[in-house]
Amino acid sequence: MNEVANNAAKSGVWGVDRPIGVAVLGMGTVGAEVVRILRDHAEDLRNRVGAPVVLRGVSVRNLDKDRGLPAELLTTDSESLVARADVDIVIELMGGIEPARGLIKAALDAGKSVVTANKALLAVYTGELAASAENNRADLYFEAAVAGAIPVVRPLIQSLSGDRVNKVVGIVNGTTNFILSAMAETGADYHDVLAEATRLGYAEADPTADVEGYDAAAKAAILASVAFHTRVTSADVYREGISKITSEDLETAAAVGCTVKLLAICERVTEGPEEGGKESISVRVYPALIPRKHPLAAVNEAYNAVVVEAENAGRLMFYGQGAGGAPTASAVMGDLVMAARNKFYGGRAPGESVYAELPIASIGETPTRYHVNLQVADRAGVLEAVAGEFAKHGVSISTVRQEGHDDVGARLVVVTHHAQESALADTVAALAELDSVTSVTSVLRLEGTEE
Amino acid sequence: MNEVANNAAKSGVWGVDRPIGVAVLGMGTVGAEVVRILRDHAEDLRNRVGAPVVLRGVSVRNLDKDRGLPAELLTTDSESLVARADVDIVIELMGGIEPARGLIKAALDAGKSVVTANKALLAVYTGELAASAENNRADLYFEAAVAGAIPVVRPLIQSLSGDRVNKVVGIVNGTTNFILSAMAETGADYHDVLAEATRLGYAEADPTADVEGYDAAAKAAILASVAFHTRVTSADVYREGISKITSEDLETAAAVGCTVKLLAICERVTEGPEEGGKESISVRVYPALIPRKHPLAAVNEAYNAVVVEAENAGRLMFYGQGAGGAPTASAVMGDLVMAARNKFYGGRAPGESVYAELPIASIGETPTRYHVNLQVADRAGVLEAVAGEFAKHGVSISTVRQEGHDDVGARLVVVTHHAQESALADTVAALAELDSVTSVTSVLRLEGTEE
C-alpha cells in the first residue's frame, strides 16, 4: 500500500477493516453483470481502488427468482439498502424516473456517490442531481448512460476539457442501427425487420423508445450538456424516429452512394461576425443520409460510434458496443472504481459544468442539407418548373439527377445546399402542387458531407 | 462559484488572488499551441477549473526568436522557472531524457503537478517519476504521450479500470503510417516515399526514431503499462521497423486482401489450464499484414488508431490525429485542466498501478501467424517438399497459394497458423536450402485474423 493509502487507512476511514460498500439497485441484464464482476474480480478491484470493495446488497423486484446469490444480499427495499451506514456507493440500474430519481437523490444527500446508466433520468434531472452531489461532496458518474462500453462521457468531460468541442455526431442506439443495417443489407421492409429484431432480442416488446428516437434524444441531451458546458434536457432535442423509413429510402440512399443512419447531432452554431458571432447549439436526432465513405457509415448492427470534432483535437471517433449486459457493466465498473478511489483518496469527480449557458437553436433555425425524391412527368420543362420552386423559396440546389423514366414518368433526385427547415417544407408543399410533379416520394436530410 | 470552490477560495489557497500558475518547458510545435490556447482561452479555462490559470513563463533555447510573447514570459533557465513559488503546474514539452527528467523530478518533488508528452522519457522512467508524484501528492499526467489528440491513456486508466484488458493494438506512429499508406497507394519504393515524407514535414531529418519503430515501442510500453497494471519499459518491447518493407511486400499484401501496417501490440498471454493458467504479456512493434476489412486497415496517412479488447467491454476503437501541434496540445490542455482542478478541489490523478507485475514474454515465446513468399521451381513435388519442411519444424500451414509461373518458376505464398518465431526461423532457413526453392522472397507476420 502506498503512502497516501496508508494515511487514509491510518485515519481509520477506509481500509481492510472498513471496506467500501456498494449497493446495486436493479438486477437486470446490466445489474447481473455488475454483480458478477464485483464478486469475481474482488482482488483486482481492491488493488485498483486501494481498499476492498464489498457488495452490500442488491435490490430486486422479485425475491423468488433464483439469481445465484446468497439470500441475505437480496432485498426489495431499495430505500433501506441505500440508507445503510455501510453503503458508500450506490449503483442505480433500475431505469425509469421514479423511484430511481428519489433513491439517487437520497444517496447523494447522504454523501454517497452514485454511478448510474439511467439516460432518461439524467436527460431531465441532471441539474437537480448534480446539485445534490455538489452540496454533499459526492460523485455522480454516468459513463454507461451513453454508448454502453464506449468511453465518451469521460473523454468529453476530462480529455477535451482544454479544447473547444464544435460537434458531436453519434450512432447511439443499437436497436435502430440494427434495423437500418438489416434493411440496407436485405432490402426488407421496416416492419419485417422490426419483427425480426424483436424476435432476436434487439428490440423490446414496446420498441417506441428506440425506434421513435427517445432513447437517442436522451443520450444527445447528455452529450450536448457535457460537450458544450450547457444544460440540455430531452425537451431541448428535436427528434424524429425511423418508423417512416422505407426500403425505397434505403435503395435511393444506396443509389447515391449513401446509407441511412439514425444520428444524434450536437452542434455549436456560430453566426457570422456581422451578428456579433452569437453562439447557440443545435441538438437533434433524426434519420439522415450519410455518404458511404463517412466513418459512421461503416458502423453496423448493434454497434455504436461517436464522432467528436474539436477545435484543436480535430476529428476523433470512438467505436464499440453500445449496449448489452457486459459492455455496459464495463462502463459502470470503471465509474465505480473511480468513485471508490475518490472516497479512498479524497478526490472528486468533475461536477456539472454549465457555465457557458448557450441558447438552444430550434430546428427551424438549424440549416441542413436535404435529399428530395420526386416522381415527375417525363416531359420538357419539368426540371425548370421544379428548380423554379426551390429558387422561389430560397433553397439553393446542389445537384439534380434524373433517373429511369418509364410509362408513369421519371424520377428526379434533388440535393440541396444547407437550407432552413421551414423553407424546405414550403418548397415541398409547393412542389406537390405542380402539375408536372406526380408525388414527392421522400424527403430526407443529408449529413456528413463537407460542402 | 459553487460551494466547494467557495470553500477552497476561502481557505486562501487558490482563487482570484492566487491563480494556478503554469510553466511551459519548450516552445516547439506543441508548446506554441499550448501557449496560444492558455492565452486565448483563459476565460474558458477559468470556468472549467474554478480558478484562473495563468501562464508564468516559457522556457526556450533561443531568446532571440520572435514568438509573439512578452519578453518577460521567456527564459532559458528552465530550472528557475520550475522552482518559482507561483508555478503550480509544469508542462514539459522539451522531449528527450535530460534535462526533461531532472526538471520533471524537481517539479514533482516540490509538489507541483506535471503534464508531459514525453513518451521516450516515460517509457523508461515512469516508475521513478510516479514515485516522486506519489510521495509529494502531485499529479503526473501524460495523455499526450500516446496517439496525440486521441484519448486513450485516460480511457485505459479510468474508463476500463473495472474491466480486464486483454489486448491493445494500435497504429501509433504517423510518420510510418504515412509512408506505408503512400507505398500502398502509389506502388512507390520505400526510399522514395521516405524522401517525399521528409520534404512534406511528415518525417524528421533523421527518421530513425520513427521508421525503426523506437517511437512506437515507447508508446507500446506506456500502453502496456496502463493496460496491464505492470511496469513495462522500452527495453521490454520487441521492435522491428519498416525500413525493410518493399513495394513487393505491399503488392503481395494487396493480392491477398491485406495491407501492411506498423503495429504496436500489447497482449495478455494466458497459458492453458494445464500450466496453471500462467499469465504473461507480450509487447511488440513490427510491420504486419492485416486483412483489409480489419478496422485498423482503413487508418491511413498520418492518422492514428488504437483498438482495445477487454473482457467485458469487447472491442473498442479510438481514432484521430496522432500528432501535430494543435491535436497534441488538446491532449496536454485536457490534462492541465484536470491537474488544475485537482489542485483547486484537492483531488488526485490515479497514480501508477503496477500491482499485477506480469512477466514479459519474449518474442520467441509469442506465437504469431506468418506469411511466407517463396520463389520456387515450377515442377512436380515442390509443394510437397516445402510443406514437408514446415511440418518437420512443427509449423502448421493454414493456406498455400501458387501464383503465376513463368520461365524462372512459380511463386508460392504460404500462410501459417500461429507459430513460434524460432520454429519459423528454422523453417525459413531450411526452405532456403531446398533445391526446388529459388529464394525466400519475404517473411511477414500476419495479425488481426480471427483464426
PDB file of N, CA and C in Angstrom, chain A residues 2-4 36-37 41 44 47-48 134-135 151 154 158-159 161-163 229 311-321 326-327 330 333-334 337-338 341 346-348 350-351 355, chain B residues 2-4 36-37 41 44 47-48 134-135 151 154 158-159 161-163 229 311-321 326-327 330 333-334 337-338 341 346-348 350-351 355:
ATOM      1  N   ASN A   2       0.559   2.204  -0.820  1.00  0.00           N
ATOM      2  CA  ASN A   2       1.416   3.384  -0.916  1.00  0.00           C
ATOM      3  C   ASN A   2       1.170   4.330   0.267  1.00  0.00           C
ATOM      4  N   GLU A   3       1.923   5.408   0.267  1.00  0.00           N
ATOM      5  CA  GLU A   3       1.901   6.302   1.414  1.00  0.00           C
ATOM      6  C   GLU A   3       0.522   6.914   1.660  1.00  0.00           C
ATOM      7  N   VAL A   4      -0.061   7.415   0.555  1.00  0.00           N
ATOM      8  CA  VAL A   4      -1.362   8.073   0.705  1.00  0.00           C
ATOM      9  C   VAL A   4      -2.398   7.081   1.225  1.00  0.00           C
ATOM     10  N   ARG A  36     -21.779  -9.869 -10.917  1.00  0.00           N
ATOM     11  CA  ARG A  36     -20.808 -10.927 -11.227  1.00  0.00           C
ATOM     12  C   ARG A  36     -19.371 -10.386 -11.141  1.00  0.00           C
ATOM     13  N   ILE A  37     -19.119  -9.228 -11.765  1.00  0.00           N
ATOM     14  CA  ILE A  37     -17.765  -8.676 -11.769  1.00  0.00           C
ATOM     15  C   ILE A  37     -17.329  -8.302 -10.352  1.00  0.00           C
ATOM     16  N   HIS A  41     -14.115 -10.435  -9.398  1.00  0.00           N
ATOM     17  CA  HIS A  41     -12.866  -9.677  -9.548  1.00  0.00           C
ATOM     18  C   HIS A  41     -12.558  -8.819  -8.328  1.00  0.00           C
ATOM     19  N   ASP A  44      -8.782  -7.824  -7.955  1.00  0.00           N
ATOM     20  CA  ASP A  44      -8.360  -6.753  -8.866  1.00  0.00           C
ATOM     21  C   ASP A  44      -8.931  -5.409  -8.413  1.00  0.00           C
ATOM     22  N   ASN A  47      -7.049  -3.995  -5.539  1.00  0.00           N
ATOM     23  CA  ASN A  47      -5.757  -3.452  -5.957  1.00  0.00           C
ATOM     24  C   ASN A  47      -5.907  -2.120  -6.693  1.00  0.00           C
ATOM     25  N   ARG A  48      -6.976  -1.989  -7.450  1.00  0.00           N
ATOM     26  CA  ARG A  48      -7.120  -0.780  -8.255  1.00  0.00           C
ATOM     27  C   ARG A  48      -7.672   0.386  -7.442  1.00  0.00           C
ATOM     28  N   GLU A 134     -22.960  17.987  -5.557  1.00  0.00           N
ATOM     29  CA  GLU A 134     -22.079  19.108  -5.230  1.00  0.00           C
ATOM     30  C   GLU A 134     -22.199  19.499  -3.749  1.00  0.00           C
ATOM     31  N   ASN A 135     -23.439  19.631  -3.297  1.00  0.00           N
ATOM     32  CA  ASN A 135     -23.657  20.119  -1.932  1.00  0.00           C
ATOM     33  C   ASN A 135     -23.231  19.125  -0.867  1.00  0.00           C
ATOM     34  N   PRO A 151     -16.020   4.613 -24.005  1.00  0.00           N
ATOM     35  CA  PRO A 151     -15.733   5.796 -23.192  1.00  0.00           C
ATOM     36  C   PRO A 151     -15.978   7.035 -24.037  1.00  0.00           C
ATOM     37  N   ARG A 154     -16.541  10.468 -20.315  1.00  0.00           N
ATOM     38  CA  ARG A 154     -15.298  10.868 -19.639  1.00  0.00           C
ATOM     39  C   ARG A 154     -14.345  11.591 -20.591  1.00  0.00           C
ATOM     40  N   GLN A 158     -13.337  15.195 -19.476  1.00  0.00           N
ATOM     41  CA  GLN A 158     -11.972  15.340 -18.980  1.00  0.00           C
ATOM     42  C   GLN A 158     -10.951  15.563 -20.107  1.00  0.00           C
ATOM     43  N   SER A 159     -10.847  14.612 -21.025  1.00  0.00           N
ATOM     44  CA  SER A 159      -9.779  14.693 -22.027  1.00  0.00           C
ATOM     45  C   SER A 159      -9.906  15.941 -22.887  1.00  0.00           C
ATOM     46  N   SER A 161     -11.361  18.736 -21.942  1.00  0.00           N
ATOM     47  CA  SER A 161     -11.713  19.889 -21.104  1.00  0.00           C
ATOM     48  C   SER A 161     -10.876  21.119 -21.432  1.00  0.00           C
ATOM     49  N   GLY A 162      -9.781  20.958 -22.151  1.00  0.00           N
ATOM     50  CA  GLY A 162      -8.981  22.113 -22.532  1.00  0.00           C
ATOM     51  C   GLY A 162      -9.160  22.476 -23.997  1.00  0.00           C
ATOM     52  N   ASP A 163     -10.158  21.886 -24.620  1.00  0.00           N
ATOM     53  CA  ASP A 163     -10.400  22.138 -26.043  1.00  0.00           C
ATOM     54  C   ASP A 163     -11.791  22.749 -26.191  1.00  0.00           C
ATOM     55  N   HIS A 229     -20.880  22.542 -22.131  1.00  0.00           N
ATOM     56  CA  HIS A 229     -20.939  23.198 -20.821  1.00  0.00           C
ATOM     57  C   HIS A 229     -22.227  23.999 -20.669  1.00  0.00           C
ATOM     58  N   GLU A 311     -11.913  21.997 -31.809  1.00  0.00           N
ATOM     59  CA  GLU A 311     -11.072  22.999 -32.464  1.00  0.00           C
ATOM     60  C   GLU A 311      -9.624  22.523 -32.611  1.00  0.00           C
ATOM     61  N   ASN A 312      -9.045  22.004 -31.549  1.00  0.00           N
ATOM     62  CA  ASN A 312      -7.641  21.604 -31.614  1.00  0.00           C
ATOM     63  C   ASN A 312      -7.449  20.118 -31.879  1.00  0.00           C
ATOM     64  N   ALA A 313      -8.269  19.298 -31.293  1.00  0.00           N
ATOM     65  CA  ALA A 313      -8.113  17.850 -31.468  1.00  0.00           C
ATOM     66  C   ALA A 313      -8.440  17.417 -32.883  1.00  0.00           C
ATOM     67  N   GLY A 314      -9.268  18.202 -33.583  1.00  0.00           N
ATOM     68  CA  GLY A 314      -9.726  17.763 -34.895  1.00  0.00           C
ATOM     69  C   GLY A 314     -10.827  16.731 -34.736  1.00  0.00           C
ATOM     70  N   ARG A 315     -10.896  15.789 -35.664  1.00  0.00           N
ATOM     71  CA  ARG A 315     -11.972  14.802 -35.609  1.00  0.00           C
ATOM     72  C   ARG A 315     -11.508  13.524 -34.917  1.00  0.00           C
ATOM     73  N   LEU A 316     -12.237  13.157 -33.876  1.00  0.00           N
ATOM     74  CA  LEU A 316     -11.966  11.920 -33.148  1.00  0.00           C
ATOM     75  C   LEU A 316     -13.133  10.975 -33.342  1.00  0.00           C
ATOM     76  N   MET A 317     -12.877   9.686 -33.324  1.00  0.00           N
ATOM     77  CA  MET A 317     -14.005   8.747 -33.340  1.00  0.00           C
ATOM     78  C   MET A 317     -13.819   7.690 -32.262  1.00  0.00           C
ATOM     79  N   PHE A 318     -14.927   7.376 -31.601  1.00  0.00           N
ATOM     80  CA  PHE A 318     -14.965   6.342 -30.568  1.00  0.00           C
ATOM     81  C   PHE A 318     -15.961   5.287 -31.013  1.00  0.00           C
ATOM     82  N   TYR A 319     -15.552   4.039 -30.982  1.00  0.00           N
ATOM     83  CA  TYR A 319     -16.361   2.964 -31.551  1.00  0.00           C
ATOM     84  C   TYR A 319     -16.401   1.751 -30.626  1.00  0.00           C
ATOM     85  N   GLY A 320     -17.540   1.096 -30.562  1.00  0.00           N
ATOM     86  CA  GLY A 320     -17.602  -0.120 -29.752  1.00  0.00           C
ATOM     87  C   GLY A 320     -19.026  -0.590 -29.548  1.00  0.00           C
ATOM     88  N   GLN A 321     -19.196  -1.452 -28.552  1.00  0.00           N
ATOM     89  CA  GLN A 321     -20.519  -1.995 -28.280  1.00  0.00           C
ATOM     90  C   GLN A 321     -21.320  -1.021 -27.427  1.00  0.00           C
ATOM     91  N   ALA A 326     -22.655  -7.097 -20.415  1.00  0.00           N
ATOM     92  CA  ALA A 326     -21.240  -6.983 -20.061  1.00  0.00           C
ATOM     93  C   ALA A 326     -20.626  -5.658 -20.518  1.00  0.00           C
ATOM     94  N   PRO A 327     -20.864  -5.208 -21.765  1.00  0.00           N
ATOM     95  CA  PRO A 327     -20.261  -3.925 -22.168  1.00  0.00           C
ATOM     96  C   PRO A 327     -20.728  -2.760 -21.292  1.00  0.00           C
ATOM     97  N   SER A 330     -19.071  -2.856 -17.996  1.00  0.00           N
ATOM     98  CA  SER A 330     -17.680  -2.395 -18.038  1.00  0.00           C
ATOM     99  C   SER A 330     -17.611  -0.899 -17.737  1.00  0.00           C
ATOM    100  N   MET A 333     -18.467  -0.295 -14.077  1.00  0.00           N
ATOM    101  CA  MET A 333     -17.379  -0.681 -13.170  1.00  0.00           C
ATOM    102  C   MET A 333     -16.229   0.329 -13.209  1.00  0.00           C
ATOM    103  N   GLY A 334     -15.956   0.899 -14.385  1.00  0.00           N
ATOM    104  CA  GLY A 334     -14.930   1.938 -14.459  1.00  0.00           C
ATOM    105  C   GLY A 334     -15.306   3.125 -13.590  1.00  0.00           C
ATOM    106  N   VAL A 337     -14.913   2.174  -9.868  1.00  0.00           N
ATOM    107  CA  VAL A 337     -13.525   2.227  -9.382  1.00  0.00           C
ATOM    108  C   VAL A 337     -13.119   3.677  -9.142  1.00  0.00           C
ATOM    109  N   MET A 338     -13.485   4.571 -10.060  1.00  0.00           N
ATOM    110  CA  MET A 338     -13.123   5.973  -9.879  1.00  0.00           C
ATOM    111  C   MET A 338     -13.827   6.576  -8.650  1.00  0.00           C
ATOM    112  N   ARG A 341     -12.120   5.180  -5.608  1.00  0.00           N
ATOM    113  CA  ARG A 341     -10.813   5.823  -5.400  1.00  0.00           C
ATOM    114  C   ARG A 341     -10.989   7.216  -4.807  1.00  0.00           C
ATOM    115  N   GLY A 346      -9.875  10.846  -1.322  1.00  0.00           N
ATOM    116  CA  GLY A 346     -10.384  12.177  -1.056  1.00  0.00           C
ATOM    117  C   GLY A 346     -10.526  13.063  -2.284  1.00  0.00           C
ATOM    118  N   GLY A 347     -10.586  12.476  -3.466  1.00  0.00           N
ATOM    119  CA  GLY A 347     -10.764  13.277  -4.679  1.00  0.00           C
ATOM    120  C   GLY A 347     -12.231  13.483  -5.016  1.00  0.00           C
ATOM    121  N   ARG A 348     -12.476  14.107  -6.121  1.00  0.00           N
ATOM    122  CA  ARG A 348     -13.846  14.385  -6.539  1.00  0.00           C
ATOM    123  C   ARG A 348     -13.968  14.254  -8.043  1.00  0.00           C
ATOM    124  N   PRO A 350     -15.363  15.517 -11.594  1.00  0.00           N
ATOM    125  CA  PRO A 350     -15.764  16.839 -12.057  1.00  0.00           C
ATOM    126  C   PRO A 350     -17.281  16.963 -11.946  1.00  0.00           C
ATOM    127  N   GLY A 351     -17.761  18.047 -11.367  1.00  0.00           N
ATOM    128  CA  GLY A 351     -19.202  18.255 -11.241  1.00  0.00           C
ATOM    129  C   GLY A 351     -19.799  18.747 -12.547  1.00  0.00           C
ATOM    130  N   TYR A 355     -21.494  26.527 -17.234  1.00  0.00           N
ATOM    131  CA  TYR A 355     -21.229  27.968 -17.230  1.00  0.00           C
ATOM    132  C   TYR A 355     -21.485  28.635 -18.569  1.00  0.00           C
TER     133      TYR A 355
ATOM    134  N   ASN B   2     -19.286  27.498  -7.057  1.00  0.00           N
ATOM    135  CA  ASN B   2     -20.077  26.590  -6.234  1.00  0.00           C
ATOM    136  C   ASN B   2     -19.536  26.539  -4.798  1.00  0.00           C
ATOM    137  N   GLU B   3     -20.200  25.734  -3.994  1.00  0.00           N
ATOM    138  CA  GLU B   3     -19.868  25.732  -2.561  1.00  0.00           C
ATOM    139  C   GLU B   3     -18.438  25.280  -2.278  1.00  0.00           C
ATOM    140  N   VAL B   4     -18.079  24.166  -2.929  1.00  0.00           N
ATOM    141  CA  VAL B   4     -16.746  23.623  -2.670  1.00  0.00           C
ATOM    142  C   VAL B   4     -15.685  24.625  -3.116  1.00  0.00           C
ATOM    143  N   ARG B  36      -0.602  29.378 -26.932  1.00  0.00           N
ATOM    144  CA  ARG B  36      -1.697  30.096 -27.597  1.00  0.00           C
ATOM    145  C   ARG B  36      -3.034  29.814 -26.899  1.00  0.00           C
ATOM    146  N   ILE B  37      -3.317  28.541 -26.631  1.00  0.00           N
ATOM    147  CA  ILE B  37      -4.605  28.197 -26.006  1.00  0.00           C
ATOM    148  C   ILE B  37      -4.684  28.792 -24.602  1.00  0.00           C
ATOM    149  N   HIS B  41      -7.767  31.283 -24.451  1.00  0.00           N
ATOM    150  CA  HIS B  41      -8.959  30.690 -23.844  1.00  0.00           C
ATOM    151  C   HIS B  41      -8.930  30.766 -22.319  1.00  0.00           C
ATOM    152  N   ASP B  44     -12.457  30.497 -20.626  1.00  0.00           N
ATOM    153  CA  ASP B  44     -12.983  29.129 -20.584  1.00  0.00           C
ATOM    154  C   ASP B  44     -12.228  28.295 -19.543  1.00  0.00           C
ATOM    155  N   ASN B  47     -13.325  29.047 -16.071  1.00  0.00           N
ATOM    156  CA  ASN B  47     -14.628  28.460 -15.794  1.00  0.00           C
ATOM    157  C   ASN B  47     -14.550  26.952 -15.583  1.00  0.00           C
ATOM    158  N   ARG B  48     -13.664  26.315 -16.320  1.00  0.00           N
ATOM    159  CA  ARG B  48     -13.620  24.859 -16.233  1.00  0.00           C
ATOM    160  C   ARG B  48     -12.813  24.376 -15.024  1.00  0.00           C
ATOM    161  N   GLU B 134       3.767  10.424  -6.244  1.00  0.00           N
ATOM    162  CA  GLU B 134       3.066   9.794  -5.132  1.00  0.00           C
ATOM    163  C   GLU B 134       3.532  10.362  -3.791  1.00  0.00           C
ATOM    164  N   ASN B 135       4.829  10.449  -3.633  1.00  0.00           N
ATOM    165  CA  ASN B 135       5.378  10.876  -2.344  1.00  0.00           C
ATOM    166  C   ASN B 135       5.116  12.341  -2.042  1.00  0.00           C
ATOM    167  N   PRO B 151      -7.945  10.383 -26.982  1.00  0.00           N
ATOM    168  CA  PRO B 151      -7.962   9.947 -25.583  1.00  0.00           C
ATOM    169  C   PRO B 151      -7.812   8.431 -25.538  1.00  0.00           C
ATOM    170  N   ARG B 154      -6.212   7.934 -20.713  1.00  0.00           N
ATOM    171  CA  ARG B 154      -7.248   8.121 -19.685  1.00  0.00           C
ATOM    172  C   ARG B 154      -8.329   7.036 -19.770  1.00  0.00           C
ATOM    173  N   GLN B 158      -8.792   4.930 -16.526  1.00  0.00           N
ATOM    174  CA  GLN B 158     -10.006   5.218 -15.763  1.00  0.00           C
ATOM    175  C   GLN B 158     -11.223   4.440 -16.266  1.00  0.00           C
ATOM    176  N   SER B 159     -11.592   4.641 -17.524  1.00  0.00           N
ATOM    177  CA  SER B 159     -12.852   4.050 -18.009  1.00  0.00           C
ATOM    178  C   SER B 159     -12.817   2.532 -17.930  1.00  0.00           C
ATOM    179  N   SER B 161     -10.998   0.773 -15.841  1.00  0.00           N
ATOM    180  CA  SER B 161     -10.394   0.340 -14.585  1.00  0.00           C
ATOM    181  C   SER B 161     -11.179  -0.771 -13.898  1.00  0.00           C
ATOM    182  N   GLY B 162     -12.412  -0.987 -14.314  1.00  0.00           N
ATOM    183  CA  GLY B 162     -13.196  -2.076 -13.732  1.00  0.00           C
ATOM    184  C   GLY B 162     -13.306  -3.259 -14.674  1.00  0.00           C
ATOM    185  N   ASP B 163     -12.511  -3.251 -15.739  1.00  0.00           N
ATOM    186  CA  ASP B 163     -12.569  -4.321 -16.725  1.00  0.00           C
ATOM    187  C   ASP B 163     -11.197  -5.005 -16.774  1.00  0.00           C
ATOM    188  N   HIS B 229      -1.490  -3.063 -15.748  1.00  0.00           N
ATOM    189  CA  HIS B 229      -1.106  -2.791 -14.365  1.00  0.00           C
ATOM    190  C   HIS B 229       0.249  -3.422 -14.045  1.00  0.00           C
ATOM    191  N   GLU B 311     -12.355  -7.808 -21.552  1.00  0.00           N
ATOM    192  CA  GLU B 311     -13.237  -8.944 -21.264  1.00  0.00           C
ATOM    193  C   GLU B 311     -14.706  -8.551 -21.353  1.00  0.00           C
ATOM    194  N   ASN B 312     -15.086  -7.455 -20.728  1.00  0.00           N
ATOM    195  CA  ASN B 312     -16.498  -7.074 -20.712  1.00  0.00           C
ATOM    196  C   ASN B 312     -16.855  -6.041 -21.774  1.00  0.00           C
ATOM    197  N   ALA B 313     -15.982  -5.083 -22.007  1.00  0.00           N
ATOM    198  CA  ALA B 313     -16.288  -4.035 -22.988  1.00  0.00           C
ATOM    199  C   ALA B 313     -16.310  -4.579 -24.401  1.00  0.00           C
ATOM    200  N   GLY B 314     -15.590  -5.664 -24.640  1.00  0.00           N
ATOM    201  CA  GLY B 314     -15.462  -6.155 -26.001  1.00  0.00           C
ATOM    202  C   GLY B 314     -14.426  -5.316 -26.743  1.00  0.00           C
ATOM    203  N   ARG B 315     -14.629  -5.154 -28.045  1.00  0.00           N
ATOM    204  CA  ARG B 315     -13.647  -4.420 -28.842  1.00  0.00           C
ATOM    205  C   ARG B 315     -14.049  -2.956 -28.984  1.00  0.00           C
ATOM    206  N   LEU B 316     -13.144  -2.074 -28.554  1.00  0.00           N
ATOM    207  CA  LEU B 316     -13.338  -0.631 -28.685  1.00  0.00           C
ATOM    208  C   LEU B 316     -12.304  -0.098 -29.660  1.00  0.00           C
ATOM    209  N   MET B 317     -12.655   0.969 -30.381  1.00  0.00           N
ATOM    210  CA  MET B 317     -11.628   1.616 -31.196  1.00  0.00           C
ATOM    211  C   MET B 317     -11.652   3.111 -30.967  1.00  0.00           C
ATOM    212  N   PHE B 318     -10.452   3.696 -30.889  1.00  0.00           N
ATOM    213  CA  PHE B 318     -10.270   5.131 -30.728  1.00  0.00           C
ATOM    214  C   PHE B 318      -9.475   5.617 -31.930  1.00  0.00           C
ATOM    215  N   TYR B 319      -9.969   6.662 -32.573  1.00  0.00           N
ATOM    216  CA  TYR B 319      -9.378   7.099 -33.835  1.00  0.00           C
ATOM    217  C   TYR B 319      -9.227   8.612 -33.869  1.00  0.00           C
ATOM    218  N   GLY B 320      -8.157   9.102 -34.459  1.00  0.00           N
ATOM    219  CA  GLY B 320      -7.996  10.549 -34.597  1.00  0.00           C
ATOM    220  C   GLY B 320      -6.602  10.926 -35.025  1.00  0.00           C
ATOM    221  N   GLN B 321      -6.269  12.203 -34.823  1.00  0.00           N
ATOM    222  CA  GLN B 321      -4.959  12.698 -35.230  1.00  0.00           C
ATOM    223  C   GLN B 321      -3.937  12.381 -34.153  1.00  0.00           C
ATOM    224  N   ALA B 326      -1.585  21.355 -32.738  1.00  0.00           N
ATOM    225  CA  ALA B 326      -2.879  21.587 -32.092  1.00  0.00           C
ATOM    226  C   ALA B 326      -3.474  20.300 -31.502  1.00  0.00           C
ATOM    227  N   PRO B 327      -3.482  19.182 -32.247  1.00  0.00           N
ATOM    228  CA  PRO B 327      -4.052  17.964 -31.651  1.00  0.00           C
ATOM    229  C   PRO B 327      -3.330  17.531 -30.377  1.00  0.00           C
ATOM    230  N   SER B 330      -4.240  19.728 -27.546  1.00  0.00           N
ATOM    231  CA  SER B 330      -5.568  19.424 -26.997  1.00  0.00           C
ATOM    232  C   SER B 330      -5.459  18.430 -25.844  1.00  0.00           C
ATOM    233  N   MET B 333      -3.787  20.116 -22.850  1.00  0.00           N
ATOM    234  CA  MET B 333      -4.680  21.045 -22.161  1.00  0.00           C
ATOM    235  C   MET B 333      -5.726  20.303 -21.329  1.00  0.00           C
ATOM    236  N   GLY B 334      -6.206  19.167 -21.824  1.00  0.00           N
ATOM    237  CA  GLY B 334      -7.148  18.358 -21.038  1.00  0.00           C
ATOM    238  C   GLY B 334      -6.503  17.914 -19.735  1.00  0.00           C
ATOM    239  N   VAL B 337      -6.163  20.953 -17.360  1.00  0.00           N
ATOM    240  CA  VAL B 337      -7.404  21.308 -16.656  1.00  0.00           C
ATOM    241  C   VAL B 337      -7.643  20.333 -15.507  1.00  0.00           C
ATOM    242  N   MET B 338      -7.401  19.048 -15.752  1.00  0.00           N
ATOM    243  CA  MET B 338      -7.621  18.068 -14.681  1.00  0.00           C
ATOM    244  C   MET B 338      -6.623  18.280 -13.533  1.00  0.00           C
ATOM    245  N   ARG B 341      -7.725  21.364 -11.672  1.00  0.00           N
ATOM    246  CA  ARG B 341      -8.907  21.068 -10.847  1.00  0.00           C
ATOM    247  C   ARG B 341      -8.503  20.303  -9.583  1.00  0.00           C
ATOM    248  N   GLY B 346      -8.587  19.613  -4.501  1.00  0.00           N
ATOM    249  CA  GLY B 346      -7.927  18.672  -3.593  1.00  0.00           C
ATOM    250  C   GLY B 346      -7.999  17.221  -4.041  1.00  0.00           C
ATOM    251  N   GLY B 347      -8.242  16.970  -5.302  1.00  0.00           N
ATOM    252  CA  GLY B 347      -8.268  15.592  -5.784  1.00  0.00           C
ATOM    253  C   GLY B 347      -6.901  15.115  -6.234  1.00  0.00           C
ATOM    254  N   ARG B 348      -6.845  13.933  -6.738  1.00  0.00           N
ATOM    255  CA  ARG B 348      -5.583  13.351  -7.194  1.00  0.00           C
ATOM    256  C   ARG B 348      -5.792  12.539  -8.453  1.00  0.00           C
ATOM    257  N   PRO B 350      -5.122   9.303 -10.724  1.00  0.00           N
ATOM    258  CA  PRO B 350      -4.725   7.934 -10.372  1.00  0.00           C
ATOM    259  C   PRO B 350      -3.211   7.797 -10.546  1.00  0.00           C
ATOM    260  N   GLY B 351      -2.549   7.259  -9.553  1.00  0.00           N
ATOM    261  CA  GLY B 351      -1.100   7.062  -9.642  1.00  0.00           C
ATOM    262  C   GLY B 351      -0.762   5.834 -10.471  1.00  0.00           C
ATOM    263  N   TYR B 355       0.451  -3.306  -9.729  1.00  0.00           N
ATOM    264  CA  TYR B 355       0.310  -4.419  -8.797  1.00  0.00           C
ATOM    265  C   TYR B 355       0.328  -5.787  -9.471  1.00  0.00           C
TER     266      TYR B 355
END
